[in-house]
Amino acid sequence: MDAAVLVVAANEECPRPQTAEHLAAADLMNLGRYVVIQNKVDLVSEEDARKSYLDIRTFTQGTGAERSPVIPISAQLGYNVDVVCQYIVEQVPEPEHNLSLPPLLNVIRSFDVNKPGAPFEELKGAVMGGVLESGLLRIGQRIEIRPGLIRAKEDGSRYYQPLYSRVVSLLSDTNPLTHAIPGGLIGVGTLLDPSLGKNDGLVGQVVGVEGSLPEVFQEVEVKYRLFRRLIGTAEGEKVEEMKAKENVLLHVGGNSAVGVVTAVKAKTHRLIIKLTHMPICAREDQRVAFSRHAGKDHWRLVGFGRLTRNCRRMPRAAAADPLLDPSPTAL
């Protein structure tokens, strides 16, 4: 993303656990461009608003948002919303994007947009929503989606089968586009079976031009660093060293993959993580973050790092599946 808006409620304690975690995650991406909003100032006294402002300043010290302005607003009443818009337009610098690179899109949402009972001839393909990391995506462009579908052989070993399609529509919110560039969320309409996109079924996939996408890994080595304290907890408890056989949630691009730590090399700060469900499509040296299991269905962000060259690839299907690759060569 080009920038982030950090919203803090003036009538609540700052920071809330998830707010601290989100800011830490944004800092891991080296975002560096923030607008900090102090919302709900209409619900507090002037004295409490000043105290909230000082709390926000203390919270953002040492982060990428430290030098960002804190704009007091009431979103409900519309106070100062115009100031926020003006600041974003005039003061947030637009980063340079290399549009000559191959397009690479991280999928963070996917949908089946067809209504129940729609006639066959009116069916629309799966729609993917995500962030274009690099390059230019155009309507009519042939795309590859990795890792696609995960298959299993009789011996239990797994391999991936990429999906192929064409871009039939591009949307930014409700605005149709002829092409898309990095900076903001876009929706990509495809010719894929709509059931593939249902209930976010394509989340974590990576989209790009055929042959240009990164490798697919089922086991990764991460050169890592741990936070000193657990982010998002009132106590700020110390983060313990990683342990073998520990479950982790690895965050890569738009993907969050469950895995288990198979080895910890504490002296060289390296982890080996075997991905137990879905593999990841990622490039070597890509920045990642990881969370530790903290009770039922809860994860806490505890560290970050980069993938090394020692990641183990997942085998690819030996031949294209005509049902998944509608190109003339596949047919």
Short mmCIF file of C-alpha atoms in Angstrom, two decimals:
data_model
loop_
_atom_site.label_atom_id
_atom_site.label_comp_id
_atom_site.label_asym_id
_atom_site.label_seq_id
_atom_site.Cartn_x
_atom_site.Cartn_y
_atom_site.Cartn_z
CA MET A 1 0.00 0.00 0.00
CA ASP A 2 1.10 3.58 -0.57
CA ALA A 3 0.15 4.81 2.91
CA ALA A 4 -1.92 3.95 5.98
CA VAL A 5 -4.51 5.74 8.07
CA LEU A 6 -4.16 4.93 11.78
CA VAL A 7 -7.45 5.57 13.62
CA VAL A 8 -7.57 5.91 17.42
CA ALA A 9 -10.79 6.58 19.35
CA ALA A 10 -10.48 9.51 21.76
CA ASN A 11 -12.92 7.90 24.20
CA GLU A 12 -10.91 4.66 24.56
CA GLU A 13 -7.58 3.72 26.06
CA CYS A 14 -4.64 4.04 23.65
CA PRO A 15 -3.35 1.78 22.34
CA ARG A 16 -5.88 -0.98 22.02
CA PRO A 17 -4.23 -4.42 21.54
CA GLN A 18 -5.13 -4.78 17.87
CA THR A 19 -4.12 -1.18 17.10
CA ALA A 20 -0.61 -1.86 18.42
CA GLU A 21 -0.40 -5.06 16.40
CA HIS A 22 -1.56 -3.37 13.19
CA LEU A 23 0.96 -0.54 13.53
CA ALA A 24 3.75 -3.04 14.16
CA ALA A 25 2.75 -5.00 11.06
CA ALA A 26 2.70 -1.84 8.94
CA ASP A 27 6.15 -0.87 10.25
CA LEU A 28 7.46 -4.33 9.28
CA MET A 29 6.53 -3.47 5.68
CA ASN A 30 8.60 -0.27 5.91
CA LEU A 31 5.48 1.68 5.03
CA GLY A 32 6.72 4.95 6.54
CA ARG A 33 3.71 7.02 5.38
CA TYR A 34 0.90 7.48 7.90
CA VAL A 35 -1.99 9.76 8.71
CA VAL A 36 -3.00 9.47 12.37
CA ILE A 37 -6.64 10.24 13.17
CA GLN A 38 -8.03 10.95 16.64
CA ASN A 39 -11.69 10.08 16.13
CA LYS A 40 -14.79 10.65 18.35
CA VAL A 41 -13.55 13.93 19.84
CA ASP A 42 -17.22 14.96 20.08
CA LEU A 43 -17.72 12.34 22.82
CA VAL A 44 -15.05 13.60 25.25
CA SER A 45 -14.20 16.78 27.13
CA GLU A 46 -11.42 19.11 25.97
CA GLU A 47 -9.23 17.89 28.83
CA ASP A 48 -9.75 14.23 27.92
CA ALA A 49 -9.13 15.01 24.25
CA ARG A 50 -5.74 16.54 25.16
CA LYS A 51 -4.87 13.51 27.29
CA SER A 52 -5.84 11.20 24.41
CA TYR A 53 -3.64 13.25 22.06
CA LEU A 54 -0.63 12.87 24.39
CA ASP A 55 -1.31 9.12 24.70
CA ILE A 56 -1.31 8.82 20.90
CA ARG A 57 1.98 10.72 20.69
CA THR A 58 3.54 8.41 23.28
CA PHE A 59 2.20 5.34 21.49
CA THR A 60 3.66 6.33 18.11
CA GLN A 61 7.12 7.23 19.42
CA GLY A 62 9.80 5.11 17.77
CA THR A 63 7.45 3.98 14.97
CA GLY A 64 6.98 5.08 11.37
CA ALA A 65 4.03 7.21 12.50
CA GLU A 66 6.07 9.23 15.00
CA ARG A 67 6.28 12.37 12.83
CA SER A 68 2.81 12.09 11.31
CA PRO A 69 0.19 14.69 12.23
CA VAL A 70 -2.60 13.73 14.63
CA ILE A 71 -5.83 15.09 13.15
CA PRO A 72 -8.81 15.33 15.55
CA ILE A 73 -12.10 14.47 13.86
CA SER A 74 -15.66 13.35 14.38
CA ALA A 75 -16.44 10.95 11.56
CA GLN A 76 -20.07 10.73 12.72
CA LEU A 77 -20.59 14.49 12.48
CA GLY A 78 -18.19 15.06 9.57
CA TYR A 79 -15.89 17.42 11.50
CA ASN A 80 -12.41 17.76 9.95
CA VAL A 81 -12.93 14.93 7.46
CA ASP A 82 -12.17 17.46 4.71
CA VAL A 83 -8.85 18.20 6.45
CA VAL A 84 -7.96 14.49 6.38
CA CYS A 85 -8.71 14.31 2.65
CA GLN A 86 -6.69 17.47 1.98
CA TYR A 87 -3.71 16.14 3.90
CA ILE A 88 -3.74 12.82 2.06
CA VAL A 89 -3.91 14.55 -1.33
CA GLU A 90 -1.34 17.28 -0.65
CA GLN A 91 1.07 15.87 1.94
CA VAL A 92 1.32 12.10 1.47
CA PRO A 93 3.98 11.52 -1.21
CA GLU A 94 3.12 9.10 -3.97
CA PRO A 95 5.84 6.43 -4.20
CA GLU A 96 7.44 5.60 -7.51
CA HIS A 97 6.22 2.34 -9.02
CA ASN A 98 8.17 0.48 -11.70
CA LEU A 99 5.42 -0.32 -14.21
CA SER A 100 7.87 -2.16 -16.48
CA LEU A 101 8.06 -5.08 -14.02
CA PRO A 102 5.77 -8.10 -14.53
CA PRO A 103 2.46 -7.67 -12.66
CA LEU A 104 2.22 -9.39 -9.29
CA LEU A 105 -1.00 -9.32 -7.28
CA ASN A 106 -1.55 -10.68 -3.77
CA VAL A 107 -5.11 -11.96 -3.32
CA ILE A 108 -6.70 -11.01 0.02
CA ARG A 109 -10.39 -11.57 -0.87
CA SER A 110 -12.33 -13.61 -3.42
CA PHE A 111 -15.99 -13.90 -4.32
CA ASP A 112 -18.65 -15.73 -6.26
CA VAL A 113 -20.71 -12.74 -7.44
CA ASN A 114 -23.51 -14.81 -9.01
CA LYS A 115 -26.95 -14.83 -7.43
CA PRO A 116 -28.57 -18.19 -6.65
CA GLY A 117 -30.51 -19.52 -9.63
CA ALA A 118 -28.72 -17.35 -12.21
CA PRO A 119 -28.97 -18.84 -15.74
CA PHE A 120 -25.85 -20.55 -17.05
CA GLU A 121 -25.31 -18.02 -19.87
CA GLU A 122 -25.25 -15.15 -17.36
CA LEU A 123 -22.76 -16.70 -14.93
CA LYS A 124 -19.66 -14.65 -14.12
CA GLY A 125 -16.29 -16.10 -13.18
CA ALA A 126 -14.61 -15.86 -9.79
CA VAL A 127 -13.60 -12.37 -8.69
CA MET A 128 -10.36 -11.75 -6.79
CA GLY A 129 -9.64 -8.70 -4.67
CA GLY A 130 -6.14 -7.72 -3.76
CA VAL A 131 -3.11 -5.48 -3.91
CA LEU A 132 -0.99 -5.08 -7.02
CA GLU A 133 2.57 -5.15 -5.73
CA SER A 134 4.26 -4.31 -9.02
CA GLY A 135 3.70 -3.92 -12.74
CA LEU A 136 0.57 -3.21 -14.75
CA LEU A 137 -2.52 -5.40 -15.05
CA ARG A 138 -4.73 -5.02 -18.14
CA ILE A 139 -8.11 -6.29 -19.26
CA GLY A 140 -7.66 -9.23 -21.64
CA GLN A 141 -4.31 -10.21 -20.13
CA ARG A 142 -3.68 -13.94 -19.64
CA ILE A 143 -2.80 -14.68 -16.02
CA GLU A 144 -1.43 -17.52 -13.94
CA ILE A 145 -2.53 -18.08 -10.33
CA ARG A 146 -0.21 -19.88 -7.90
CA PRO A 147 -0.18 -22.17 -6.07
CA GLY A 148 -3.66 -22.85 -7.45
CA LEU A 149 -5.03 -26.25 -6.39
CA ILE A 150 -3.16 -28.68 -4.14
CA ARG A 151 -3.29 -32.31 -5.22
CA ALA A 152 -2.21 -35.49 -3.43
CA LYS A 153 -0.66 -38.64 -4.90
CA GLU A 154 -1.40 -42.18 -3.74
CA ASP A 155 1.73 -42.17 -1.60
CA GLY A 156 0.50 -39.07 0.25
CA SER A 157 2.95 -36.61 -1.32
CA ARG A 158 1.47 -33.35 -2.56
CA TYR A 159 1.95 -31.16 -5.62
CA TYR A 160 0.41 -27.92 -6.87
CA GLN A 161 -1.64 -27.31 -10.02
CA PRO A 162 -1.64 -23.64 -11.14
CA LEU A 163 -4.83 -22.01 -12.40
CA TYR A 164 -5.01 -20.00 -15.61
CA SER A 165 -7.47 -17.41 -16.85
CA ARG A 166 -7.88 -14.01 -18.45
CA VAL A 167 -8.68 -10.67 -16.87
CA VAL A 168 -12.23 -9.80 -17.99
CA SER A 169 -12.82 -6.82 -15.69
CA LEU A 170 -10.96 -4.51 -13.31
CA LEU A 171 -12.59 -2.42 -10.60
CA SER A 172 -11.40 0.10 -8.03
CA ASP A 173 -14.29 0.25 -5.59
CA THR A 174 -17.13 0.72 -8.11
CA ASN A 175 -15.01 2.40 -10.79
CA PRO A 176 -14.28 0.27 -13.88
CA LEU A 177 -10.67 0.36 -15.10
CA THR A 178 -8.95 -0.54 -18.36
CA HIS A 179 -5.71 -1.20 -16.46
CA ALA A 180 -4.54 -1.18 -12.83
CA ILE A 181 -1.33 0.01 -11.20
CA PRO A 182 0.04 -0.48 -7.65
CA GLY A 183 -1.48 1.57 -4.84
CA GLY A 184 -4.85 0.52 -3.45
CA LEU A 185 -7.21 -2.43 -3.63
CA ILE A 186 -8.57 -3.68 -6.95
CA GLY A 187 -11.09 -6.31 -7.98
CA VAL A 188 -10.13 -8.65 -10.82
CA GLY A 189 -12.86 -10.45 -12.75
CA THR A 190 -11.82 -13.77 -14.33
CA LEU A 191 -13.14 -16.74 -16.29
CA LEU A 192 -12.44 -19.12 -13.40
CA ASP A 193 -15.11 -21.44 -12.05
CA PRO A 194 -17.04 -19.14 -9.65
CA SER A 195 -17.06 -21.82 -6.97
CA LEU A 196 -13.28 -21.39 -6.63
CA GLY A 197 -13.74 -17.82 -5.41
CA LYS A 198 -16.61 -18.55 -3.04
CA ASN A 199 -16.07 -17.74 0.66
CA ASP A 200 -12.57 -16.33 0.06
CA GLY A 201 -11.43 -19.62 -1.46
CA LEU A 202 -8.62 -17.93 -3.40
CA VAL A 203 -7.17 -15.89 -0.53
CA GLY A 204 -3.39 -16.22 -0.36
CA GLN A 205 -2.96 -16.89 -4.07
CA VAL A 206 -0.50 -14.88 -6.14
CA VAL A 207 -1.47 -13.65 -9.61
CA GLY A 208 0.80 -12.68 -12.47
CA VAL A 209 1.87 -13.28 -16.05
CA GLU A 210 2.48 -16.93 -16.89
CA GLY A 211 6.05 -17.95 -16.18
CA SER A 212 6.92 -14.86 -14.12
CA LEU A 213 5.63 -15.89 -10.70
CA PRO A 214 7.83 -16.94 -7.75
CA GLU A 215 8.31 -20.54 -6.69
CA VAL A 216 5.91 -22.47 -4.46
CA PHE A 217 7.36 -23.71 -1.16
CA GLN A 218 6.13 -26.34 1.28
CA GLU A 219 8.98 -25.87 3.77
CA VAL A 220 10.75 -22.58 4.43
CA GLU A 221 13.78 -21.32 6.28
CA VAL A 222 13.37 -17.87 7.84
CA LYS A 223 16.15 -15.65 9.12
CA TYR A 224 14.18 -14.07 11.94
CA ARG A 225 14.05 -11.56 14.75
CA LEU A 226 11.67 -11.68 17.71
CA PHE A 227 9.99 -8.71 19.34
CA ARG A 228 11.23 -8.03 22.86
CA ARG A 229 7.71 -7.73 24.21
CA LEU A 230 4.41 -9.22 23.11
CA ILE A 231 2.54 -6.61 21.11
CA GLY A 232 -1.09 -5.93 21.95
CA THR A 233 -1.07 -7.10 25.58
CA ALA A 234 -1.52 -4.80 28.52
CA GLU A 235 1.22 -6.57 30.47
CA GLY A 236 3.74 -6.41 27.61
CA GLU A 237 5.03 -9.84 28.51
CA LYS A 238 8.41 -10.96 27.21
CA VAL A 239 8.51 -12.94 23.97
CA GLU A 240 10.09 -16.33 24.57
CA GLU A 241 12.50 -17.98 22.13
CA MET A 242 10.93 -20.16 19.43
CA LYS A 243 10.80 -23.90 20.05
CA ALA A 244 10.76 -26.99 17.86
CA LYS A 245 7.32 -28.57 17.27
CA GLU A 246 5.65 -25.22 17.95
CA ASN A 247 2.73 -24.15 15.75
CA VAL A 248 3.12 -20.85 13.92
CA LEU A 249 1.15 -18.72 11.49
CA LEU A 250 3.41 -17.43 8.71
CA HIS A 251 2.32 -14.18 7.02
CA VAL A 252 3.63 -13.78 3.46
CA GLY A 253 2.11 -11.20 1.13
CA GLY A 254 -1.63 -11.82 1.27
CA ASN A 255 -1.22 -15.33 2.64
CA SER A 256 -1.31 -16.63 6.22
CA ALA A 257 -0.12 -20.23 6.25
CA VAL A 258 -0.21 -22.57 9.24
CA GLY A 259 2.99 -24.48 9.92
CA VAL A 260 5.06 -26.22 12.54
CA VAL A 261 8.62 -25.34 13.56
CA THR A 262 10.82 -28.33 12.78
CA ALA A 263 14.15 -26.77 13.76
CA VAL A 264 15.43 -23.69 15.59
CA LYS A 265 18.95 -22.42 14.88
CA ALA A 266 19.13 -19.81 17.64
CA LYS A 267 22.78 -18.88 17.05
CA THR A 268 22.16 -17.92 13.43
CA HIS A 269 18.57 -16.75 14.07
CA ARG A 270 17.02 -19.17 11.60
CA LEU A 271 13.79 -21.16 11.75
CA ILE A 272 12.72 -24.07 9.59
CA ILE A 273 8.94 -24.19 9.24
CA LYS A 274 7.02 -27.00 7.57
CA LEU A 275 3.73 -25.73 6.15
CA THR A 276 1.06 -28.22 7.13
CA HIS A 277 -1.91 -27.03 5.08
CA MET A 278 -1.34 -24.66 2.17
CA PRO A 279 2.07 -23.92 0.64
CA ILE A 280 3.16 -20.37 -0.15
CA CYS A 281 4.12 -18.71 -3.41
CA ALA A 282 6.99 -16.39 -2.51
CA ARG A 283 10.37 -15.18 -3.67
CA GLU A 284 13.66 -15.70 -1.89
CA ASP A 285 14.53 -12.90 0.54
CA GLN A 286 10.85 -11.88 0.77
CA ARG A 287 9.89 -10.19 4.02
CA VAL A 288 7.62 -12.27 6.28
CA ALA A 289 6.09 -12.09 9.75
CA PHE A 290 4.91 -14.86 12.02
CA SER A 291 2.51 -15.31 14.91
CA ARG A 292 2.53 -17.73 17.80
CA HIS A 293 -0.49 -19.72 18.92
CA ALA A 294 -2.07 -18.05 21.96
CA GLY A 295 -5.11 -20.06 22.94
CA LYS A 296 -8.09 -21.25 20.95
CA ASP A 297 -8.21 -19.57 17.52
CA HIS A 298 -5.95 -16.75 18.74
CA TRP A 299 -2.54 -15.81 17.36
CA ARG A 300 -0.12 -13.12 18.49
CA LEU A 301 2.45 -11.44 16.26
CA VAL A 302 5.86 -12.28 17.77
CA GLY A 303 8.50 -11.80 15.07
CA PHE A 304 9.51 -11.09 11.51
CA GLY A 305 12.26 -11.91 9.05
CA ARG A 306 13.10 -12.90 5.49
CA LEU A 307 12.97 -16.14 3.55
CA THR A 308 16.38 -17.66 2.79
CA ARG A 309 17.55 -19.64 -0.23
CA ASN A 310 17.15 -22.90 1.69
CA CYS A 311 13.37 -23.15 1.23
CA ARG A 312 12.07 -26.48 -0.12
CA ARG A 313 9.90 -26.29 -3.23
CA MET A 314 6.65 -28.14 -3.73
CA PRO A 315 6.52 -30.20 -6.95
CA ARG A 316 4.37 -28.87 -9.76
CA ALA A 317 1.89 -30.90 -11.78
CA ALA A 318 3.65 -32.68 -14.65
CA ALA A 319 1.16 -31.48 -17.27
CA ALA A 320 -1.51 -28.83 -17.62
CA ASP A 321 -5.08 -29.79 -16.77
CA PRO A 322 -7.34 -28.75 -19.70
CA LEU A 323 -10.12 -27.93 -17.27
CA LEU A 324 -7.85 -25.51 -15.37
CA ASP A 325 -5.97 -24.06 -18.35
CA PRO A 326 -8.32 -22.86 -21.10
CA SER A 327 -5.48 -21.90 -23.45
CA PRO A 328 -5.39 -23.37 -26.98
CA THR A 329 -2.20 -25.29 -26.14
CA ALA A 330 -3.81 -26.95 -23.16
CA LEU A 331 -6.90 -27.86 -25.14
#
